[in-house]
GROMACS .gro file of C-alpha atoms in nm:
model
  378
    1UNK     CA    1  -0.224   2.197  -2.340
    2UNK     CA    2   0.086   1.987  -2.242
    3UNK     CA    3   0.229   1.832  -2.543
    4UNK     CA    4   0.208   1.464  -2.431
    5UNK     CA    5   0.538   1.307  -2.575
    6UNK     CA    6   0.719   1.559  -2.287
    7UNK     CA    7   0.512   1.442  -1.984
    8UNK     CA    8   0.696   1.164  -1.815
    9UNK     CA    9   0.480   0.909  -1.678
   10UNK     CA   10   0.553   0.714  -1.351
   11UNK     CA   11   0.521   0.356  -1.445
   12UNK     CA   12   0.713   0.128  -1.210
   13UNK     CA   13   0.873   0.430  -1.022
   14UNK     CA   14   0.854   0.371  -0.677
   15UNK     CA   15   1.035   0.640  -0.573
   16UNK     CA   16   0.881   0.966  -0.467
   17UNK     CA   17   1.227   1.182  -0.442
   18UNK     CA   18   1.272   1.022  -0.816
   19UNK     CA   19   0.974   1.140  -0.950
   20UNK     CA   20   0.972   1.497  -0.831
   21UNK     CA   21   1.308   1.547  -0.906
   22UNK     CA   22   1.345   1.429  -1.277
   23UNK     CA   23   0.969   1.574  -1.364
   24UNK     CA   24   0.758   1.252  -1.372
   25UNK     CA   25   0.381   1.297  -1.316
   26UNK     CA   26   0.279   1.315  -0.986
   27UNK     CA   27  -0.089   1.277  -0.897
   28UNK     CA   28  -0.112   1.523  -0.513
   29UNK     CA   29  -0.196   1.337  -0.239
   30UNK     CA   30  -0.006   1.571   0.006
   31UNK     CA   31  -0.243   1.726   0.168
   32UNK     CA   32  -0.398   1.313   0.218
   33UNK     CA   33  -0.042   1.297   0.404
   34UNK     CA   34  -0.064   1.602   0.589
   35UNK     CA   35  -0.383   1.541   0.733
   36UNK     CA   36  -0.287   1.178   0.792
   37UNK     CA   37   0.014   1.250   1.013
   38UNK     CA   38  -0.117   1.581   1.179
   39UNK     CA   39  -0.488   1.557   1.257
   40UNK     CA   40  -0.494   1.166   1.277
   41UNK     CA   41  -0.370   0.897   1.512
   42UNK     CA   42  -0.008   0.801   1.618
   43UNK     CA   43  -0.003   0.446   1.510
   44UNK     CA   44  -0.141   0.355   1.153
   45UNK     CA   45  -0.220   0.053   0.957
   46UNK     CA   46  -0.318   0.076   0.590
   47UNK     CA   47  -0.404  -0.195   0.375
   48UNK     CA   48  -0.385  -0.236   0.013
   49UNK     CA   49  -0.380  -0.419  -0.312
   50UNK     CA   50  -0.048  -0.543  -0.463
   51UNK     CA   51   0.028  -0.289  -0.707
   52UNK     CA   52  -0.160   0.027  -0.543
   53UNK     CA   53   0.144   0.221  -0.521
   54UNK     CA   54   0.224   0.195  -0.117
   55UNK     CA   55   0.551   0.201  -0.151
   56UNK     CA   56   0.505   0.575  -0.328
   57UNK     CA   57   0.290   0.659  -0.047
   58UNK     CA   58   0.566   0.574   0.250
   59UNK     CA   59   0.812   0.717   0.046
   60UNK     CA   60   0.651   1.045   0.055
   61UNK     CA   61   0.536   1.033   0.369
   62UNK     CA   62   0.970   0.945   0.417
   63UNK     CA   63   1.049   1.259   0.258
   64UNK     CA   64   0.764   1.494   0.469
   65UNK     CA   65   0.917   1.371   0.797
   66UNK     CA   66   1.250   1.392   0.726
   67UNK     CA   67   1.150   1.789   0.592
   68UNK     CA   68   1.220   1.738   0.230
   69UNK     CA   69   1.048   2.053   0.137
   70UNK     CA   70   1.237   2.100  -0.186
   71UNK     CA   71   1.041   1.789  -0.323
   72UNK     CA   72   0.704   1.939  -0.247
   73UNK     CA   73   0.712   2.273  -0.406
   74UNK     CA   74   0.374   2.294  -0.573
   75UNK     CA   75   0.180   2.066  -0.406
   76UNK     CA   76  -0.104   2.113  -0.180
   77UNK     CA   77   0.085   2.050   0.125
   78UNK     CA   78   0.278   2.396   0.130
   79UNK     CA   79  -0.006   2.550   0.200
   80UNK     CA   80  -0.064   2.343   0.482
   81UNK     CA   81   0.240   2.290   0.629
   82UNK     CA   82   0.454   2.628   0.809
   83UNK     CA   83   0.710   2.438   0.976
   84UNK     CA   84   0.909   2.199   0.839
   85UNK     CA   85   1.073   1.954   1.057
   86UNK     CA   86   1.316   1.701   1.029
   87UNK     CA   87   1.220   1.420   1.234
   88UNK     CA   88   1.479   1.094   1.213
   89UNK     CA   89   1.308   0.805   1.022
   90UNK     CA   90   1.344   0.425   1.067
   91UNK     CA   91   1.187   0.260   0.734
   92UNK     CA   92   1.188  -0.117   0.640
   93UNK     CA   93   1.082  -0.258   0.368
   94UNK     CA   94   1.006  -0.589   0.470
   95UNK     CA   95   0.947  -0.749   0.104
   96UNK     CA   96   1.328  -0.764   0.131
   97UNK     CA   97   1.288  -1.025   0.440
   98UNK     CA   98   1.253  -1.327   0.223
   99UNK     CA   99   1.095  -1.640   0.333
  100UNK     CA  100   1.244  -1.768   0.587
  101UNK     CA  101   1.384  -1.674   0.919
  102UNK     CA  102   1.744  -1.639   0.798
  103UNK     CA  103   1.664  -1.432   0.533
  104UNK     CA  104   1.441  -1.235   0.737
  105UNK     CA  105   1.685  -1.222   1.053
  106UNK     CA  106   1.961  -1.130   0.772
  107UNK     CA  107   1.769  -0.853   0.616
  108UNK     CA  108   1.696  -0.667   0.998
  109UNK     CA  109   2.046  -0.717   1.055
  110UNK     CA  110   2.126  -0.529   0.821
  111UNK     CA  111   1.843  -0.225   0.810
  112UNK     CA  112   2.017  -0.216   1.167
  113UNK     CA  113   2.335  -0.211   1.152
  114UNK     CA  114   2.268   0.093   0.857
  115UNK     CA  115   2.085   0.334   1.120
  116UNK     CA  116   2.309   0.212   1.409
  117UNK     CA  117   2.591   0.328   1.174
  118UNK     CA  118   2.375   0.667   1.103
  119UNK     CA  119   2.377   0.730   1.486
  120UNK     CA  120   2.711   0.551   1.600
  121UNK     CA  121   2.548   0.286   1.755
  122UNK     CA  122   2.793  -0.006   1.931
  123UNK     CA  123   2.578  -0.257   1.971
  124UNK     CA  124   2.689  -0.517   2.187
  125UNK     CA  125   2.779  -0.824   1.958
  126UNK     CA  126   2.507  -1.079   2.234
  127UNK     CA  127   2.252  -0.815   2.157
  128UNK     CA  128   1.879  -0.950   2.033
  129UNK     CA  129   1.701  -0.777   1.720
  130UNK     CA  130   1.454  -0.631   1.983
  131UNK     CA  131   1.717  -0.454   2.192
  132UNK     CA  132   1.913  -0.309   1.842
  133UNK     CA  133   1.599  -0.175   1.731
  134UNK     CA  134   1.488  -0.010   2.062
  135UNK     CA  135   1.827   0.108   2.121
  136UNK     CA  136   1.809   0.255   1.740
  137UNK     CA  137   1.474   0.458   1.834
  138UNK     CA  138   1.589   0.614   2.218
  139UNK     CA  139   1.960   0.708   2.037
  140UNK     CA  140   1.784   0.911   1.740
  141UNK     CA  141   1.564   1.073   1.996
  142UNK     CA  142   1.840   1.166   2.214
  143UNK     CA  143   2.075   1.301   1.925
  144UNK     CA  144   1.789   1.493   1.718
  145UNK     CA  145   1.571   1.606   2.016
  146UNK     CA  146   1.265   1.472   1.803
  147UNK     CA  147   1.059   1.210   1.841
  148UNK     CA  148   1.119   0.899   1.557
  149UNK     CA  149   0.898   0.805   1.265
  150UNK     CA  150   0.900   0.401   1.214
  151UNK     CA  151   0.757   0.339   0.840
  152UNK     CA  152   0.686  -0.050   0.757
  153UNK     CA  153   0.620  -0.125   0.440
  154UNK     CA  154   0.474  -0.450   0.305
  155UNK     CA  155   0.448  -0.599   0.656
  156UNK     CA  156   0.317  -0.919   0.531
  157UNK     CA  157   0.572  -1.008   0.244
  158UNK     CA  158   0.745  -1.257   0.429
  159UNK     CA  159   0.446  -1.422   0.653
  160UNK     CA  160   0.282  -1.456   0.320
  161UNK     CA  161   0.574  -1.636   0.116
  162UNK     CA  162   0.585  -1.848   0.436
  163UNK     CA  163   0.252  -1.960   0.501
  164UNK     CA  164   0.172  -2.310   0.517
  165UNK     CA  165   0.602  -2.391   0.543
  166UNK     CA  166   0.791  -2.509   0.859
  167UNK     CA  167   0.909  -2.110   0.826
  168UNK     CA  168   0.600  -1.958   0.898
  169UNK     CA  169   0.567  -1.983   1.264
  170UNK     CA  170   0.962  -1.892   1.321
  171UNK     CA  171   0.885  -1.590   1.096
  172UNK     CA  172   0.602  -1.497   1.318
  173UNK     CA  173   0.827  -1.541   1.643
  174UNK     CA  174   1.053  -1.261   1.450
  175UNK     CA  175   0.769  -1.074   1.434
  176UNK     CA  176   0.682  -1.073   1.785
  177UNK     CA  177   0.963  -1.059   1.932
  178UNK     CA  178   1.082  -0.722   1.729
  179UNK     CA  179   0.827  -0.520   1.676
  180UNK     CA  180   0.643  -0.560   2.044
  181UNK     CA  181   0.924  -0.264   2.113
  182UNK     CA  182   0.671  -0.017   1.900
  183UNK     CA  183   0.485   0.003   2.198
  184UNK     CA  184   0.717  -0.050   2.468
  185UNK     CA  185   0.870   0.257   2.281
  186UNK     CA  186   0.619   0.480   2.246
  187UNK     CA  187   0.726   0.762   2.453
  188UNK     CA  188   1.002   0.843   2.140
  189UNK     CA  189   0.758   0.761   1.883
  190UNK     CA  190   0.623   1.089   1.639
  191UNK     CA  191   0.414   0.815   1.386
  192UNK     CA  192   0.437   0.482   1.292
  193UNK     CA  193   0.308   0.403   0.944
  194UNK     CA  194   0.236   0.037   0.852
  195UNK     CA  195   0.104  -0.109   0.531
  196UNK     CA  196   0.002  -0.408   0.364
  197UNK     CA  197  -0.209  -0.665   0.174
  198UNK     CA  198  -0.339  -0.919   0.404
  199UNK     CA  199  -0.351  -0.920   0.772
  200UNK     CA  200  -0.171  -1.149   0.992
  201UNK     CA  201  -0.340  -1.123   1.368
  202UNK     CA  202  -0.151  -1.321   1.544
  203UNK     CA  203   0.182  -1.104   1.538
  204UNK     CA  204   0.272  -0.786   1.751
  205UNK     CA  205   0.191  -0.540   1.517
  206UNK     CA  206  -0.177  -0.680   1.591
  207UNK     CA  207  -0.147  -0.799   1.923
  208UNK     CA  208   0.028  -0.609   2.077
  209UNK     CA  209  -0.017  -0.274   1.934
  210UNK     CA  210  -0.382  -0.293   2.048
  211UNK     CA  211  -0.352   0.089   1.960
  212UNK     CA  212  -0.312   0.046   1.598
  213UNK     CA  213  -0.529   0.208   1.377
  214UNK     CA  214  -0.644   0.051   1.084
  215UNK     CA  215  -0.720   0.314   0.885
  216UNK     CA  216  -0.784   0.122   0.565
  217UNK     CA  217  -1.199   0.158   0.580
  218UNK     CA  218  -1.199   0.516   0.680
  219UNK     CA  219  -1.375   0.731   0.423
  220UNK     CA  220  -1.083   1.024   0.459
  221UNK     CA  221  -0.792   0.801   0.342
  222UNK     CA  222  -1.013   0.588   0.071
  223UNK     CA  223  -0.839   0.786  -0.223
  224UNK     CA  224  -0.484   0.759  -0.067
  225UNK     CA  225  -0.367   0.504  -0.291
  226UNK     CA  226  -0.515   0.470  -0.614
  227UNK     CA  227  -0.669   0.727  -0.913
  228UNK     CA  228  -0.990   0.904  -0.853
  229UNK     CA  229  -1.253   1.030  -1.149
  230UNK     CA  230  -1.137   1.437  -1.081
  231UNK     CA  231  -0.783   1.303  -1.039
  232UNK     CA  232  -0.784   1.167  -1.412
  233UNK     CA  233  -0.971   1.458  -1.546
  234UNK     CA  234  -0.689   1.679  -1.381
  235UNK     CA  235  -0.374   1.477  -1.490
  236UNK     CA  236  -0.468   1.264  -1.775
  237UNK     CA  237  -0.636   1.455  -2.057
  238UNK     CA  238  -0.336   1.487  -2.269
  239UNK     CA  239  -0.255   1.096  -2.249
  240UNK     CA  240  -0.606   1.000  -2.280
  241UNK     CA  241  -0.639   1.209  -2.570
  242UNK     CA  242  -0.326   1.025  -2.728
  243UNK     CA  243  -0.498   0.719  -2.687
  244UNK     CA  244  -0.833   0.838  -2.825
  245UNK     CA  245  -0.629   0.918  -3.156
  246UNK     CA  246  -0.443   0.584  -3.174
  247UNK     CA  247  -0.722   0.386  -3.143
  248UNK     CA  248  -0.971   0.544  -3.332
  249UNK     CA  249  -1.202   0.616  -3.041
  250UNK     CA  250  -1.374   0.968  -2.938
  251UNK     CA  251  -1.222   1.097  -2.621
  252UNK     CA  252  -1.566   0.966  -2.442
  253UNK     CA  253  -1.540   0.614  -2.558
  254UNK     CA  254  -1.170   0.653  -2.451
  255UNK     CA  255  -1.224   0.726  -2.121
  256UNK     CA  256  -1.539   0.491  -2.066
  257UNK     CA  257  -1.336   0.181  -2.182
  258UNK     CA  258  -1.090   0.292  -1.891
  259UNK     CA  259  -1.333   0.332  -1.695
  260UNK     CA  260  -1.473  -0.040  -1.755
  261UNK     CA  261  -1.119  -0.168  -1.752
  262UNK     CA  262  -0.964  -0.079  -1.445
  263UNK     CA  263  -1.187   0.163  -1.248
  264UNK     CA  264  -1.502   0.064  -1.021
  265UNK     CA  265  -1.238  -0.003  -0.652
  266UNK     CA  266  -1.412   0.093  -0.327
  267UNK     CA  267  -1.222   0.089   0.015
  268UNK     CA  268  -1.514   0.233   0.259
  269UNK     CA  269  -1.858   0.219   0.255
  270UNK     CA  270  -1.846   0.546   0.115
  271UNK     CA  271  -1.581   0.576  -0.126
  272UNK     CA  272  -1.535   0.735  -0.423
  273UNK     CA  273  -1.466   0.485  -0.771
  274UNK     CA  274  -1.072   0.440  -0.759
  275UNK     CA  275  -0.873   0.320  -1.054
  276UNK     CA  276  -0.638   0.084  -1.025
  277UNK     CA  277  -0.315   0.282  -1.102
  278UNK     CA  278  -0.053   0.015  -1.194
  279UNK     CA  279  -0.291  -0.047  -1.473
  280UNK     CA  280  -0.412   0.316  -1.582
  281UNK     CA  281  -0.065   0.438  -1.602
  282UNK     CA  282   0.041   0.124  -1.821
  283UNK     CA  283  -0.250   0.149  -2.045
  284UNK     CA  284  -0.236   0.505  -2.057
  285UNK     CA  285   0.156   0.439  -2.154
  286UNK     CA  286   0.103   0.186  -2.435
  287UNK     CA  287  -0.228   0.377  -2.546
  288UNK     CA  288  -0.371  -0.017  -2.543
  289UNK     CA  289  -0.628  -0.190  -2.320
  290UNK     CA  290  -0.451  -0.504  -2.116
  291UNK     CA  291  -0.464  -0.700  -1.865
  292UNK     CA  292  -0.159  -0.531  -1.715
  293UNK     CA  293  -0.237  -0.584  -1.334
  294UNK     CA  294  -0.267  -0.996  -1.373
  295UNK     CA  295   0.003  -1.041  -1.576
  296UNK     CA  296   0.207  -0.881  -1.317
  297UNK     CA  297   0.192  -1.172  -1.121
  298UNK     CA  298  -0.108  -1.107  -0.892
  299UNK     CA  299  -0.159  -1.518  -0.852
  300UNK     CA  300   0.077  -1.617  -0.704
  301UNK     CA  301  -0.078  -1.615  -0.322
  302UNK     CA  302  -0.414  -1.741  -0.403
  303UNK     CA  303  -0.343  -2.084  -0.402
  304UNK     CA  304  -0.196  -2.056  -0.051
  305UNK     CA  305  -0.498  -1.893   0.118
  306UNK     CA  306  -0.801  -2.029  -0.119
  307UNK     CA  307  -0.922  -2.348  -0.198
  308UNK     CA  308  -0.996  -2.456  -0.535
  309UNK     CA  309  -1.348  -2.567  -0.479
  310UNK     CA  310  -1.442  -2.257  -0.298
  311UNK     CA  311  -1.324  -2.046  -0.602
  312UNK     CA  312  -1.497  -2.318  -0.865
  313UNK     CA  313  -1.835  -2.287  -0.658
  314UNK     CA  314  -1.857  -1.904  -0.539
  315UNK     CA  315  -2.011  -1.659  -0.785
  316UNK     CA  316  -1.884  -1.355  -0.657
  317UNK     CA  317  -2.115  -1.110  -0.797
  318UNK     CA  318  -2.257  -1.007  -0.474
  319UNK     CA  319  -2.112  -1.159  -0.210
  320UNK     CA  320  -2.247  -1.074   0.157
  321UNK     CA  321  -1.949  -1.057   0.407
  322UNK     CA  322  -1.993  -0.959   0.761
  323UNK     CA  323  -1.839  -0.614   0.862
  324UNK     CA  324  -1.639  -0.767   1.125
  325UNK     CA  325  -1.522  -1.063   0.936
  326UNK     CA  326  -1.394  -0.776   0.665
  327UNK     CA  327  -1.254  -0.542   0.862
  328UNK     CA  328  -1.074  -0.734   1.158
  329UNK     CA  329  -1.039  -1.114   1.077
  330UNK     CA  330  -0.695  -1.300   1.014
  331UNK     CA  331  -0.689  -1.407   0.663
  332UNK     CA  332  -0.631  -1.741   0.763
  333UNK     CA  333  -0.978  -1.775   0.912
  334UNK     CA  334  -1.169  -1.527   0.689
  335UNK     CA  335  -1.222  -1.751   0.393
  336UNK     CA  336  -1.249  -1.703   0.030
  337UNK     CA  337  -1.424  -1.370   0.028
  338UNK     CA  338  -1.187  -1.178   0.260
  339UNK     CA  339  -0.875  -1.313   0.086
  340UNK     CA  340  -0.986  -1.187  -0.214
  341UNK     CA  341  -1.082  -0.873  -0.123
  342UNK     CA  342  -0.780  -0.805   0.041
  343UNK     CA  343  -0.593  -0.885  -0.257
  344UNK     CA  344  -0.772  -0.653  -0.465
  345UNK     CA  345  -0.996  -0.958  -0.684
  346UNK     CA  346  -1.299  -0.821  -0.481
  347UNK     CA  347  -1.410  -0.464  -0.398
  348UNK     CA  348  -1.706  -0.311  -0.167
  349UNK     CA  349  -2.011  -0.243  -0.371
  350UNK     CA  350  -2.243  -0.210  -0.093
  351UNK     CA  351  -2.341  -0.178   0.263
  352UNK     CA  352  -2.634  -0.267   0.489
  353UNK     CA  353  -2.667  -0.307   0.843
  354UNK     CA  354  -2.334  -0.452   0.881
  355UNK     CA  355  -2.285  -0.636   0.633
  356UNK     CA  356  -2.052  -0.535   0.306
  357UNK     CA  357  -2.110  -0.639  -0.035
  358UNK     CA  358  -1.863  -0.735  -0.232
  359UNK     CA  359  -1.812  -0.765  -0.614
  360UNK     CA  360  -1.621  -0.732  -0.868
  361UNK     CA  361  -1.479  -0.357  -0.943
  362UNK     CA  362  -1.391  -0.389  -1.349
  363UNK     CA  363  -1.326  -0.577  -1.595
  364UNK     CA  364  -1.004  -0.659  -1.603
  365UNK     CA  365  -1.031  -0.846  -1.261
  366UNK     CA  366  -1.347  -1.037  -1.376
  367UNK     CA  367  -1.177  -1.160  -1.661
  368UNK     CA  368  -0.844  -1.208  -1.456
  369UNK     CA  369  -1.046  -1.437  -1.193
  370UNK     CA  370  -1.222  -1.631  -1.424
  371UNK     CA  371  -1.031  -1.651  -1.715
  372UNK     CA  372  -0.653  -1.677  -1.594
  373UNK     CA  373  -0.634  -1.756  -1.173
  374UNK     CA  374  -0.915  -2.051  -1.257
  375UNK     CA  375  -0.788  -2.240  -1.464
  376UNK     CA  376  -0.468  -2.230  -1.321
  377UNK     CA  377  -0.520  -2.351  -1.000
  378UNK     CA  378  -0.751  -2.613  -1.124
   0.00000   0.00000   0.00000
């Protein structure tokens, strides 16, 4: 067995190249990525918790397109995958975009002006956003013969910082009037990869991009993010038997603890338990129980989106929320329970008939609800 104090684990690494390369832990979900961009649709819309390691996700999914294959040695995907292209790749990360329509004009400027830079690009100084970025997609086309991967990541960061400001419907304009091009573009497009925590309707990724895929309740992709039951028995051992010793608890009392803490997430009506692995990986590095995932800072959208009284008065136990509300409602207009699921407070426990159940998936977020985002607001 793998002496644990040389096993590397990935907390706060965000970086997929980073963690192959200097010998982190990596739990496989290539062959989740694979199937993803070769057996399922072109356009693709993934929501998720803060914390649920999304970033990791388009960053691999950055270094499959673009043919890393040095990175994936070992991993299921080689046995998948026989021919390795390198297809260009236009990623934003729009958690960079601010609040604001400056910053968020500022920060596409820039992303820009780096790929029009990559493919000697002159754009012409009158040029709008829209027309840089479609000119960005038919040029690295043209050049590399392949069609173009467009990664998004944290779609919502800056329509969520701006919600219920002056800035919120000029951020939303930006919106529209950039990212309609997906479409209009689509004969260059390989796979377009968006993710997020809440969903905005009312902007072209959603209204225009009637094609979009939201992937984020299919059964195939519920373990895409996040730490299943065989994933910890396959990776974790050695830590979990480090923490077993430093607490004074048998290895079964170890892992049920865990499993009370930070496990119990469901993202279809079918899923399998996922832990939540911002937390796992922090307790598992500390070898102590926390609330890890809270005192990251995982209030500070509530009050924006939920009122007080609604949180004061709801027992959210087993809350009944209609399968369309869940799945395709703005989160301005789906209320208390869909906010809350989408920000990973609430999780599916149920299903009948079209209608979800929701709950609570552990205890940390019980305690985190009740005990810390309460009172606050309050």
């Amino acid at each position: 067995m793998t002496d644990n104090r040389y096993r590397r684990l990935p907390v706060g690494i965000q970086s997929f190249k980073v963690i192959r390369e200097e010998n982190y832990l990596y739990v496989d979900k290539s062959d989740i990525v694979w199937n993803m961009v070769n057996l399922g649709d072109k356009y693709n819309y993934l929501s998720r918790p803060r914390r649920f390691v999304k970033s990791v996700l388009v960053d691999t999914l950055e270094s499959y397109l673009e043919g890393r294959k040095d990175l994936f040695e070992g991993l299921k995907i080689m046995q998948m995958e026989k021919d390795w292209k390198h297809y260009p790749v236009i990623r934003l990360d729009m958690s960079r975009g601010g609040a604001n329509e400056e910053t968020l004009r500022s920060y596409l400027n820039l992303r820009f002006k780096d790929y029009e830079e990559k493919y000697n690009i002159t754009p012409d100084p009158t040029a709008m956003l829209a027309d840089r970025f479609h000119a960005i997609i038919v040029t690295a086309y043209k050049q590399t013969g392949l069609r173009v991967a467009v990664l998004i990541d944290e779609y919502d960061s800056p329509l969520q910082h701006s919600w219920r400001t002056p800035e919120h419907e000029k951020c939303t304009g930006v919106y529209r009037e950039v990212f309609a091009i997906l479409k209009a573009d689509d004969e260059y497009e390989h796979f377009v990869f968006i993710t997020g925590i809440t969903k905005f309707t009312q902007i072209s990724l959603f209204s225009v991009l009637n094609n979009l895929s939201n992937i984020s309740f299919m059964p195939e992709y519920a373990a895409i993010c996040g730490i299943t039951e065989e994933e910890i028995e396959e990776n974790f051992m050695p830590e979990i038997r480090q923490m077993s010793e430093a607490n004074n608890w048998s290895l079964q009392e170890t892992h049920d603890r865990l499993k009370a803490y930070y496990d119990g997430y469901h993202f279809s009506y079918r899923s399998e338990d996922i832990y939540n692995p911002f937390s796992l990986l922090n307790a598992l590095s500390q070898l102590r129980l926390r609330n890890y995932w809270i005192s990251s800072g995982a209030t500070s959208m509530l009050n924006k989106f939920v009122n007080n009284m609604e949180l004061r008065l709801h027992d959210f136990e087993d809350c009944y929320i209609d399968k369309d509300t869940l799945e395709t409602s703005d989160v301005i207009e789906g209320g208390a329970e869909l906010f809350l699921y989408q920000t990973g407070y609430l999780t599916i426990k149920g299903y009948d008939e079209g209608v979800y159940i929701l709950g609570f998936p552990n205890f940390e977020v019980r305690k985190a609800l009740y005990r810390v985002v309460v009172p606050a607001l309050t």
